[in-house]
XYZ file of C-alpha atoms in Angstrom:
248
model
C -53.714 12.288 48.917
C -50.367 10.782 49.872
C -47.403 11.533 47.586
C -43.784 10.295 47.830
C -41.372 12.832 49.233
C -39.256 14.906 46.777
C -41.301 13.736 43.804
C -42.233 16.519 41.422
C -45.838 16.474 40.293
C -46.231 17.483 36.633
C -49.247 19.346 35.356
C -51.113 17.887 32.342
C -49.462 20.499 30.096
C -46.000 19.587 31.383
C -46.685 15.881 30.880
C -47.786 16.547 27.316
C -44.659 18.610 26.617
C -42.494 15.834 28.097
C -44.102 13.236 25.833
C -43.548 15.464 22.793
C -39.870 15.907 23.705
C -39.381 12.146 24.026
C -41.088 11.524 20.679
C -38.934 14.176 18.979
C -35.755 12.657 20.433
C -36.782 9.227 19.166
C -37.564 10.631 15.701
C -34.153 12.354 15.524
C -32.280 9.182 16.533
C -34.170 7.038 14.025
C -33.654 9.648 11.278
C -29.903 9.725 11.918
C -29.730 5.928 11.697
C -31.690 5.929 8.434
C -29.456 8.622 6.909
C -26.332 6.692 7.923
C -27.671 3.467 6.400
C -28.500 5.282 3.152
C -25.032 6.862 2.997
C -23.351 3.525 3.655
C -25.495 1.882 0.973
C -24.541 4.573 -1.545
C -20.867 4.392 -0.620
C -20.764 7.951 0.728
C -19.508 6.582 4.029
C -18.236 3.124 4.864
C -17.218 1.233 7.944
C -13.492 0.616 8.306
C -13.829 -3.073 9.133
C -16.010 -4.062 6.168
C -13.668 -6.176 4.043
C -14.589 -6.120 0.358
C -14.672 -8.984 -2.098
C -11.946 -8.987 -4.749
C -14.475 -7.772 -7.311
C -15.605 -4.897 -5.085
C -12.025 -3.977 -4.215
C -10.993 -4.002 -7.871
C -13.895 -1.671 -8.652
C -12.754 0.766 -5.931
C -9.164 0.806 -7.179
C -10.155 1.183 -10.826
C -12.282 4.189 -9.885
C -9.477 6.008 -8.050
C -6.315 5.047 -9.932
C -5.201 7.197 -12.892
C -2.416 7.089 -15.465
C 0.149 9.813 -16.041
C 1.711 10.133 -19.490
C 4.756 12.372 -19.760
C 6.198 12.262 -23.294
C 5.533 8.544 -23.572
C 6.744 7.714 -20.061
C 3.950 6.160 -18.024
C 3.377 6.653 -14.319
C 0.452 6.365 -11.960
C -1.426 8.357 -9.325
C -4.409 8.171 -6.962
C -7.371 10.559 -6.846
C -7.216 11.935 -3.313
C -9.916 14.579 -3.476
C -12.436 15.886 -5.976
C -13.986 19.279 -5.259
C -17.046 20.538 -7.179
C -16.405 23.692 -9.190
C -18.136 26.953 -8.329
C -20.153 29.187 -10.670
C -19.854 26.966 -13.704
C -16.167 26.175 -13.274
C -14.822 22.649 -13.708
C -14.334 20.342 -10.746
C -10.845 20.216 -9.231
C -9.122 16.913 -8.525
C -5.952 16.512 -6.466
C -4.001 13.328 -7.170
C -1.014 11.772 -5.399
C 1.976 10.215 -7.125
C 5.530 9.103 -6.422
C 8.813 10.971 -6.612
C 10.101 9.138 -9.682
C 7.016 10.136 -11.664
C 7.533 13.807 -10.787
C 11.163 13.632 -11.905
C 9.948 13.008 -15.470
C 8.019 16.291 -15.616
C 9.790 18.720 -17.915
C 7.899 21.917 -17.064
C 5.762 21.071 -14.038
C 2.783 19.873 -16.088
C 1.750 16.505 -17.471
C -1.124 14.613 -19.097
C -3.411 12.717 -16.737
C -5.727 9.985 -17.992
C -8.762 9.343 -15.792
C -10.798 6.106 -16.016
C -14.014 7.798 -17.182
C -12.867 11.099 -18.688
C -10.794 12.509 -21.525
C -7.095 13.204 -20.784
C -6.467 16.518 -19.031
C -3.429 18.600 -18.147
C -2.273 18.437 -14.552
C 0.183 20.734 -12.793
C 2.383 19.974 -9.799
C 0.818 21.447 -6.670
C 3.464 20.401 -4.144
C 6.040 17.704 -3.468
C 8.072 16.236 -0.654
C 11.086 14.516 -2.173
C 12.304 13.270 1.202
C 9.018 11.399 1.637
C 8.946 10.296 -2.016
C 5.604 11.908 -2.813
C 3.999 14.676 -4.825
C 0.514 15.972 -5.549
C -0.929 17.218 -8.834
C -3.970 19.413 -9.490
C -6.292 18.864 -12.463
C -9.591 20.198 -13.721
C -11.822 17.228 -14.472
C -15.482 16.301 -14.035
C -17.267 13.487 -12.195
C -14.499 11.996 -10.048
C -14.746 10.525 -6.557
C -12.479 11.257 -3.602
C -10.641 8.259 -2.186
C -11.176 7.079 1.392
C -8.225 7.354 3.788
C -8.117 6.096 7.373
C -5.383 7.217 9.741
C -6.537 4.498 12.146
C -5.966 1.760 9.581
C -2.659 3.308 8.531
C -1.234 3.302 12.042
C -2.673 -0.145 12.760
C -0.613 -1.716 9.965
C 1.772 -4.391 11.179
C 3.842 -7.251 9.814
C 1.514 -9.585 7.922
C -1.232 -7.046 7.181
C -2.596 -7.723 3.697
C -2.853 -4.798 1.277
C -3.602 -4.414 -2.433
C -2.591 -2.411 -5.503
C -3.043 -2.599 -9.292
C -0.362 -3.801 -11.689
C 0.195 -2.360 -15.168
C -2.583 -4.559 -16.608
C -5.093 -3.200 -14.045
C -5.157 -6.549 -12.226
C -5.458 -6.714 -8.438
C -2.180 -7.563 -6.688
C -2.219 -8.742 -3.041
C 0.798 -7.955 -0.891
C 1.753 -8.173 2.769
C 3.433 -5.696 5.083
C 6.988 -6.778 5.942
C 8.064 -3.750 7.942
C 6.574 -0.428 9.022
C 8.577 2.716 9.802
C 11.514 1.429 7.767
C 14.584 3.503 6.939
C 15.287 3.384 3.196
C 18.285 4.920 1.422
C 17.300 8.103 -0.402
C 14.383 8.950 1.889
C 14.414 10.692 5.241
C 10.779 9.848 5.986
C 9.896 6.407 7.308
C 8.630 4.030 4.610
C 6.651 0.778 4.631
C 8.137 -2.379 3.102
C 5.725 -4.702 1.286
C 6.106 -8.140 -0.271
C 4.260 -8.834 -3.524
C 4.703 -12.219 -5.218
C 4.123 -13.350 -8.818
C 4.596 -9.904 -10.342
C 5.501 -9.651 -13.996
C 9.051 -8.567 -14.784
C 7.433 -5.668 -16.647
C 6.219 -4.242 -13.320
C 9.521 -4.174 -11.451
C 11.713 -1.171 -10.692
C 9.839 2.134 -10.845
C 7.264 1.026 -13.439
C 4.412 1.084 -10.894
C 5.605 4.229 -9.128
C 2.582 6.247 -8.021
C 0.195 3.327 -7.646
C -2.016 3.641 -4.584
C -1.920 0.898 -1.953
C -5.207 -0.015 -0.246
C -6.520 -1.933 2.744
C -8.838 -4.920 2.321
C -11.745 -2.562 3.014
C -10.745 -0.191 0.202
C -8.994 2.585 2.124
C -5.970 4.300 0.572
C -2.908 3.889 2.822
C 0.101 4.855 0.717
C 1.859 5.064 -2.652
C 4.260 2.642 -4.358
C 7.767 3.996 -4.957
C 9.807 1.047 -6.236
C 9.584 -2.749 -6.507
C 12.680 -4.971 -6.424
C 13.181 -8.158 -8.467
C 12.189 -10.301 -5.471
C 8.845 -8.492 -5.132
C 9.926 -6.283 -2.241
C 8.158 -2.939 -2.605
C 8.734 0.424 -0.940
C 5.550 2.302 -0.026
C 5.476 6.013 0.761
C 3.327 7.013 3.721
C -0.338 7.815 3.155
C -0.170 9.977 6.272
C 2.583 12.073 4.640
C 0.493 12.383 1.474
C -2.593 13.585 3.353
C -0.489 16.064 5.331
C 0.977 17.441 2.091
C -2.511 17.890 0.636
C -3.791 19.572 3.792
C -0.948 22.087 3.746
C -1.428 23.000 0.091
C -5.176 23.201 -0.478
């Protein structure tokens, strides 16, 4: 029998084992694709380029934005992470807010009102005044961690459309005017946004702590102040995530 040179002849047992290996590889690949599709469908993971409808985006923001009430003074914050409690303990949520909100804290604690839970007491975990941000820890059940994308954050440029909630929980579109901007009172670089048609009730530091999101629902930063012409200063989401990482 003639056989090509350098060609390895497999025994029947080896051929069978080879077929089994190929089938197993195919099963693993298909299983991974199915799991990913299920997770995407459930919202556990999402693709960065999947722009949401206004209704879907509003739902995302409403789920992750909370209100801070310090002796009648209202501020806002974003749920960054929610960690399940161990051995019967309550879940722990870490939320991000702005510098002006933290300045109203008398003793390092405050009342936090979540969308689907009773008000709880939160305590300041860490802050970075130069970046205009702070994080607060609370014990609260059934909250979802926000999505953050460093890729989307660093891809922001002039004209990029972002979104946040006003004081009536309505969706506000805004556009990036400048990234890596130097702003008096902050040593970290800030992002300048332009938001039109805002109510006079939402100017100044009223919306301080509100999270700012991409069109696909990723958290990218936190509102600090809004001027009378709708110019807003946004603290860096990258700085917020770094602060959380260092203090968890």
